[in-house]
Amino acid sequence: MDVRTLGRAEVLGLRGELDYESVTQLHEAVNAVLGDRPELVIVDGTALTFCDSSGIGGLIRLYQGVSEAGGALRLAALPGSVARVVTLTGLDQVMTMHPDVADALAAGRAGSGPPTADTHRPAEGGGRIE
């Protein structure tokens, strides 16, 4: 996982699998990012290959923390399988999905609501998140 600042947003780049064994890394990054009370947090799933229920729980925790801090959360470039889980769990109703980081950044704070069917793209790579 990498964390970078892009304009007014903190971007969390996930790689590999977001699961029980790796979700702790997400929690640690969340705690570090939320200390700065960012206006916008973007989860970049370009290199994410898998997400289980623990990963979904980690995204929910991230959403709660960002919301409590007065910020907004955007999901970007989720691979099809992960986007499907987000949609099946109904999280797409509270976390907007965007085709890439640039679109998530451009959406601004007002960009909300369910995504369209083509708002994600497959990612390449594998292994655990780093």
mmCIF file with all atom_site columns, C-alpha atoms in Angstrom:
data_model
loop_
_atom_site.group_PDB
_atom_site.id
_atom_site.type_symbol
_atom_site.label_atom_id
_atom_site.label_alt_id
_atom_site.label_comp_id
_atom_site.label_asym_id
_atom_site.label_entity_id
_atom_site.label_seq_id
_atom_site.pdbx_PDB_ins_code
_atom_site.Cartn_x
_atom_site.Cartn_y
_atom_site.Cartn_z
_atom_site.occupancy
_atom_site.B_iso_or_equiv
_atom_site.pdbx_formal_charge
_atom_site.auth_seq_id
_atom_site.auth_comp_id
_atom_site.auth_asym_id
_atom_site.auth_atom_id
_atom_site.pdbx_PDB_model_num
ATOM 1   C CA . MET A 1 1   ? 0.000   0.000   0.000   1.00 0.00 ? 1   MET A CA 1
ATOM 2   C CA . ASP A 1 2   ? 1.168   3.476   -0.687  1.00 0.00 ? 2   ASP A CA 1
ATOM 3   C CA . VAL A 1 3   ? -0.200  6.738   0.655   1.00 0.00 ? 3   VAL A CA 1
ATOM 4   C CA . ARG A 1 4   ? 0.247   9.938   -1.299  1.00 0.00 ? 4   ARG A CA 1
ATOM 5   C CA . THR A 1 5   ? -1.163  13.435  -1.350  1.00 0.00 ? 5   THR A CA 1
ATOM 6   C CA . LEU A 1 6   ? -2.690  14.524  -4.625  1.00 0.00 ? 6   LEU A CA 1
ATOM 7   C CA . GLY A 1 7   ? -4.001  18.062  -4.570  1.00 0.00 ? 7   GLY A CA 1
ATOM 8   C CA . ARG A 1 8   ? -6.531  18.269  -1.759  1.00 0.00 ? 8   ARG A CA 1
ATOM 9   C CA . ALA A 1 9   ? -6.828  14.486  -1.397  1.00 0.00 ? 9   ALA A CA 1
ATOM 10  C CA . GLU A 1 10  ? -5.025  11.699  0.393   1.00 0.00 ? 10  GLU A CA 1
ATOM 11  C CA . VAL A 1 11  ? -4.812  8.687   -1.927  1.00 0.00 ? 11  VAL A CA 1
ATOM 12  C CA . LEU A 1 12  ? -4.474  5.162   -0.540  1.00 0.00 ? 12  LEU A CA 1
ATOM 13  C CA . GLY A 1 13  ? -3.118  2.876   -3.262  1.00 0.00 ? 13  GLY A CA 1
ATOM 14  C CA . LEU A 1 14  ? -4.023  -0.752  -2.565  1.00 0.00 ? 14  LEU A CA 1
ATOM 15  C CA . ARG A 1 15  ? -2.165  -3.650  -4.173  1.00 0.00 ? 15  ARG A CA 1
ATOM 16  C CA . GLY A 1 16  ? -2.817  -7.369  -4.153  1.00 0.00 ? 16  GLY A CA 1
ATOM 17  C CA . GLU A 1 17  ? -5.343  -8.834  -1.746  1.00 0.00 ? 17  GLU A CA 1
ATOM 18  C CA . LEU A 1 18  ? -7.295  -6.921  0.891   1.00 0.00 ? 18  LEU A CA 1
ATOM 19  C CA . ASP A 1 19  ? -8.203  -9.663  3.350   1.00 0.00 ? 19  ASP A CA 1
ATOM 20  C CA . TYR A 1 20  ? -7.958  -10.774 6.970   1.00 0.00 ? 20  TYR A CA 1
ATOM 21  C CA . GLU A 1 21  ? -4.169  -11.004 6.827   1.00 0.00 ? 21  GLU A CA 1
ATOM 22  C CA . SER A 1 22  ? -3.622  -7.576  5.244   1.00 0.00 ? 22  SER A CA 1
ATOM 23  C CA . VAL A 1 23  ? -6.464  -5.365  6.506   1.00 0.00 ? 23  VAL A CA 1
ATOM 24  C CA . THR A 1 24  ? -4.283  -4.261  9.451   1.00 0.00 ? 24  THR A CA 1
ATOM 25  C CA . GLN A 1 25  ? -2.134  -2.342  6.964   1.00 0.00 ? 25  GLN A CA 1
ATOM 26  C CA . LEU A 1 26  ? -5.239  -0.478  5.809   1.00 0.00 ? 26  LEU A CA 1
ATOM 27  C CA . HIS A 1 27  ? -6.167  0.356   9.413   1.00 0.00 ? 27  HIS A CA 1
ATOM 28  C CA . GLU A 1 28  ? -2.658  1.700   10.073  1.00 0.00 ? 28  GLU A CA 1
ATOM 29  C CA . ALA A 1 29  ? -2.759  3.865   6.948   1.00 0.00 ? 29  ALA A CA 1
ATOM 30  C CA . VAL A 1 30  ? -6.223  5.124   7.873   1.00 0.00 ? 30  VAL A CA 1
ATOM 31  C CA . ASN A 1 31  ? -5.050  6.183   11.318  1.00 0.00 ? 31  ASN A CA 1
ATOM 32  C CA . ALA A 1 32  ? -2.070  8.030   9.824   1.00 0.00 ? 32  ALA A CA 1
ATOM 33  C CA . VAL A 1 33  ? -4.157  9.761   7.146   1.00 0.00 ? 33  VAL A CA 1
ATOM 34  C CA . LEU A 1 34  ? -7.017  10.751  9.443   1.00 0.00 ? 34  LEU A CA 1
ATOM 35  C CA . GLY A 1 35  ? -4.620  12.524  11.786  1.00 0.00 ? 35  GLY A CA 1
ATOM 36  C CA . ASP A 1 36  ? -4.355  15.261  9.146   1.00 0.00 ? 36  ASP A CA 1
ATOM 37  C CA . ARG A 1 37  ? -8.190  15.477  8.821   1.00 0.00 ? 37  ARG A CA 1
ATOM 38  C CA . PRO A 1 38  ? -8.192  15.391  5.009   1.00 0.00 ? 38  PRO A CA 1
ATOM 39  C CA . GLU A 1 39  ? -11.101 16.840  3.078   1.00 0.00 ? 39  GLU A CA 1
ATOM 40  C CA . LEU A 1 40  ? -11.036 13.915  0.661   1.00 0.00 ? 40  LEU A CA 1
ATOM 41  C CA . VAL A 1 41  ? -9.691  10.358  0.817   1.00 0.00 ? 41  VAL A CA 1
ATOM 42  C CA . ILE A 1 42  ? -9.497  8.278   -2.354  1.00 0.00 ? 42  ILE A CA 1
ATOM 43  C CA . VAL A 1 43  ? -8.958  4.521   -2.298  1.00 0.00 ? 43  VAL A CA 1
ATOM 44  C CA . ASP A 1 44  ? -7.088  3.641   -5.493  1.00 0.00 ? 44  ASP A CA 1
ATOM 45  C CA . GLY A 1 45  ? -7.824  0.010   -6.352  1.00 0.00 ? 45  GLY A CA 1
ATOM 46  C CA . THR A 1 46  ? -5.891  -0.049  -9.629  1.00 0.00 ? 46  THR A CA 1
ATOM 47  C CA . ALA A 1 47  ? -3.650  -2.886  -8.413  1.00 0.00 ? 47  ALA A CA 1
ATOM 48  C CA . LEU A 1 48  ? -6.141  -4.543  -6.040  1.00 0.00 ? 48  LEU A CA 1
ATOM 49  C CA . THR A 1 49  ? -6.918  -8.123  -7.022  1.00 0.00 ? 49  THR A CA 1
ATOM 50  C CA . PHE A 1 50  ? -9.176  -9.415  -4.253  1.00 0.00 ? 50  PHE A CA 1
ATOM 51  C CA . CYS A 1 51  ? -11.255 -8.227  -1.301  1.00 0.00 ? 51  CYS A CA 1
ATOM 52  C CA . ASP A 1 52  ? -12.970 -10.454 1.261   1.00 0.00 ? 52  ASP A CA 1
ATOM 53  C CA . SER A 1 53  ? -15.354 -9.592  4.098   1.00 0.00 ? 53  SER A CA 1
ATOM 54  C CA . SER A 1 54  ? -12.472 -8.384  6.264   1.00 0.00 ? 54  SER A CA 1
ATOM 55  C CA . GLY A 1 55  ? -11.478 -5.994  3.497   1.00 0.00 ? 55  GLY A CA 1
ATOM 56  C CA . ILE A 1 56  ? -15.053 -4.751  3.205   1.00 0.00 ? 56  ILE A CA 1
ATOM 57  C CA . GLY A 1 57  ? -15.020 -4.213  6.966   1.00 0.00 ? 57  GLY A CA 1
ATOM 58  C CA . GLY A 1 58  ? -11.807 -2.227  6.571   1.00 0.00 ? 58  GLY A CA 1
ATOM 59  C CA . LEU A 1 59  ? -13.422 -0.027  3.917   1.00 0.00 ? 59  LEU A CA 1
ATOM 60  C CA . ILE A 1 60  ? -16.407 0.551   6.203   1.00 0.00 ? 60  ILE A CA 1
ATOM 61  C CA . ARG A 1 61  ? -14.089 1.530   9.041   1.00 0.00 ? 61  ARG A CA 1
ATOM 62  C CA . LEU A 1 62  ? -12.287 3.901   6.678   1.00 0.00 ? 62  LEU A CA 1
ATOM 63  C CA . TYR A 1 63  ? -15.599 5.434   5.596   1.00 0.00 ? 63  TYR A CA 1
ATOM 64  C CA . GLN A 1 64  ? -16.679 5.918   9.202   1.00 0.00 ? 64  GLN A CA 1
ATOM 65  C CA . GLY A 1 65  ? -13.393 7.555   10.173  1.00 0.00 ? 65  GLY A CA 1
ATOM 66  C CA . VAL A 1 66  ? -13.354 9.882   7.189   1.00 0.00 ? 66  VAL A CA 1
ATOM 67  C CA . SER A 1 67  ? -17.000 10.830  7.743   1.00 0.00 ? 67  SER A CA 1
ATOM 68  C CA . GLU A 1 68  ? -16.459 11.500  11.452  1.00 0.00 ? 68  GLU A CA 1
ATOM 69  C CA . ALA A 1 69  ? -13.535 13.763  10.528  1.00 0.00 ? 69  ALA A CA 1
ATOM 70  C CA . GLY A 1 70  ? -15.799 15.723  8.161   1.00 0.00 ? 70  GLY A CA 1
ATOM 71  C CA . GLY A 1 71  ? -14.247 14.381  4.977   1.00 0.00 ? 71  GLY A CA 1
ATOM 72  C CA . ALA A 1 72  ? -15.465 12.478  1.942   1.00 0.00 ? 72  ALA A CA 1
ATOM 73  C CA . LEU A 1 73  ? -14.425 9.035   0.674   1.00 0.00 ? 73  LEU A CA 1
ATOM 74  C CA . ARG A 1 74  ? -14.205 7.963   -2.978  1.00 0.00 ? 74  ARG A CA 1
ATOM 75  C CA . LEU A 1 75  ? -13.348 4.528   -4.399  1.00 0.00 ? 75  LEU A CA 1
ATOM 76  C CA . ALA A 1 76  ? -11.403 4.574   -7.655  1.00 0.00 ? 76  ALA A CA 1
ATOM 77  C CA . ALA A 1 77  ? -10.400 2.005   -10.260 1.00 0.00 ? 77  ALA A CA 1
ATOM 78  C CA . LEU A 1 78  ? -11.798 -1.007  -8.435  1.00 0.00 ? 78  LEU A CA 1
ATOM 79  C CA . PRO A 1 79  ? -11.415 -4.265  -10.318 1.00 0.00 ? 79  PRO A CA 1
ATOM 80  C CA . GLY A 1 80  ? -14.689 -5.849  -11.427 1.00 0.00 ? 80  GLY A CA 1
ATOM 81  C CA . SER A 1 81  ? -14.770 -8.496  -8.697  1.00 0.00 ? 81  SER A CA 1
ATOM 82  C CA . VAL A 1 82  ? -14.238 -5.948  -5.916  1.00 0.00 ? 82  VAL A CA 1
ATOM 83  C CA . ALA A 1 83  ? -16.709 -3.471  -7.426  1.00 0.00 ? 83  ALA A CA 1
ATOM 84  C CA . ARG A 1 84  ? -19.262 -6.284  -7.524  1.00 0.00 ? 84  ARG A CA 1
ATOM 85  C CA . VAL A 1 85  ? -18.797 -7.017  -3.803  1.00 0.00 ? 85  VAL A CA 1
ATOM 86  C CA . VAL A 1 86  ? -19.134 -3.298  -3.013  1.00 0.00 ? 86  VAL A CA 1
ATOM 87  C CA . THR A 1 87  ? -22.362 -3.229  -5.023  1.00 0.00 ? 87  THR A CA 1
ATOM 88  C CA . LEU A 1 88  ? -23.761 -6.475  -3.577  1.00 0.00 ? 88  LEU A CA 1
ATOM 89  C CA . THR A 1 89  ? -23.192 -5.252  -0.029  1.00 0.00 ? 89  THR A CA 1
ATOM 90  C CA . GLY A 1 90  ? -24.897 -1.930  -0.797  1.00 0.00 ? 90  GLY A CA 1
ATOM 91  C CA . LEU A 1 91  ? -21.784 0.073   -0.005  1.00 0.00 ? 91  LEU A CA 1
ATOM 92  C CA . ASP A 1 92  ? -22.054 1.738   -3.408  1.00 0.00 ? 92  ASP A CA 1
ATOM 93  C CA . GLN A 1 93  ? -24.935 3.693   -1.858  1.00 0.00 ? 93  GLN A CA 1
ATOM 94  C CA . VAL A 1 94  ? -22.575 5.415   0.603   1.00 0.00 ? 94  VAL A CA 1
ATOM 95  C CA . MET A 1 95  ? -19.181 5.147   -1.125  1.00 0.00 ? 95  MET A CA 1
ATOM 96  C CA . THR A 1 96  ? -19.058 6.415   -4.678  1.00 0.00 ? 96  THR A CA 1
ATOM 97  C CA . MET A 1 97  ? -17.067 4.441   -7.233  1.00 0.00 ? 97  MET A CA 1
ATOM 98  C CA . HIS A 1 98  ? -15.119 6.148   -10.017 1.00 0.00 ? 98  HIS A CA 1
ATOM 99  C CA . PRO A 1 99  ? -13.246 4.775   -13.033 1.00 0.00 ? 99  PRO A CA 1
ATOM 100 C CA . ASP A 1 100 ? -9.927  6.311   -11.926 1.00 0.00 ? 100 ASP A CA 1
ATOM 101 C CA . VAL A 1 101 ? -8.315  8.610   -9.372  1.00 0.00 ? 101 VAL A CA 1
ATOM 102 C CA . ALA A 1 102 ? -8.570  11.659  -11.637 1.00 0.00 ? 102 ALA A CA 1
ATOM 103 C CA . ASP A 1 103 ? -12.346 11.203  -11.924 1.00 0.00 ? 103 ASP A CA 1
ATOM 104 C CA . ALA A 1 104 ? -12.681 10.681  -8.157  1.00 0.00 ? 104 ALA A CA 1
ATOM 105 C CA . LEU A 1 105 ? -10.714 13.861  -7.542  1.00 0.00 ? 105 LEU A CA 1
ATOM 106 C CA . ALA A 1 106 ? -12.764 15.819  -10.085 1.00 0.00 ? 106 ALA A CA 1
ATOM 107 C CA . ALA A 1 107 ? -16.065 14.637  -8.565  1.00 0.00 ? 107 ALA A CA 1
ATOM 108 C CA . GLY A 1 108 ? -15.625 17.020  -5.656  1.00 0.00 ? 108 GLY A CA 1
ATOM 109 C CA . ARG A 1 109 ? -17.454 16.783  -2.358  1.00 0.00 ? 109 ARG A CA 1
ATOM 110 C CA . ALA A 1 110 ? -20.876 16.887  -4.007  1.00 0.00 ? 110 ALA A CA 1
ATOM 111 C CA . GLY A 1 111 ? -20.314 13.788  -6.165  1.00 0.00 ? 111 GLY A CA 1
ATOM 112 C CA . SER A 1 112 ? -22.475 11.116  -4.562  1.00 0.00 ? 112 SER A CA 1
ATOM 113 C CA . GLY A 1 113 ? -25.001 8.483   -5.433  1.00 0.00 ? 113 GLY A CA 1
ATOM 114 C CA . PRO A 1 114 ? -24.711 5.110   -7.068  1.00 0.00 ? 114 PRO A CA 1
ATOM 115 C CA . PRO A 1 115 ? -22.161 4.626   -9.835  1.00 0.00 ? 115 PRO A CA 1
ATOM 116 C CA . THR A 1 116 ? -22.967 3.717   -13.381 1.00 0.00 ? 116 THR A CA 1
ATOM 117 C CA . ALA A 1 117 ? -22.323 0.206   -14.670 1.00 0.00 ? 117 ALA A CA 1
ATOM 118 C CA . ASP A 1 118 ? -18.995 1.166   -16.260 1.00 0.00 ? 118 ASP A CA 1
ATOM 119 C CA . THR A 1 119 ? -17.376 2.997   -13.335 1.00 0.00 ? 119 THR A CA 1
ATOM 120 C CA . HIS A 1 120 ? -14.684 0.404   -12.688 1.00 0.00 ? 120 HIS A CA 1
ATOM 121 C CA . ARG A 1 121 ? -11.902 -1.244  -14.622 1.00 0.00 ? 121 ARG A CA 1
ATOM 122 C CA . PRO A 1 122 ? -9.974  -4.460  -14.049 1.00 0.00 ? 122 PRO A CA 1
ATOM 123 C CA . ALA A 1 123 ? -6.632  -4.238  -12.300 1.00 0.00 ? 123 ALA A CA 1
ATOM 124 C CA . GLU A 1 124 ? -3.559  -6.351  -12.922 1.00 0.00 ? 124 GLU A CA 1
ATOM 125 C CA . GLY A 1 125 ? -1.174  -7.951  -10.453 1.00 0.00 ? 125 GLY A CA 1
ATOM 126 C CA . GLY A 1 126 ? -1.561  -10.255 -7.510  1.00 0.00 ? 126 GLY A CA 1
ATOM 127 C CA . GLY A 1 127 ? -0.457  -11.150 -4.042  1.00 0.00 ? 127 GLY A CA 1
ATOM 128 C CA . ARG A 1 128 ? -1.058  -9.427  -0.742  1.00 0.00 ? 128 ARG A CA 1
ATOM 129 C CA . ILE A 1 129 ? -1.439  -5.671  -0.415  1.00 0.00 ? 129 ILE A CA 1
ATOM 130 C CA . GLU A 1 130 ? 1.842   -3.944  0.267   1.00 0.00 ? 130 GLU A CA 1
#
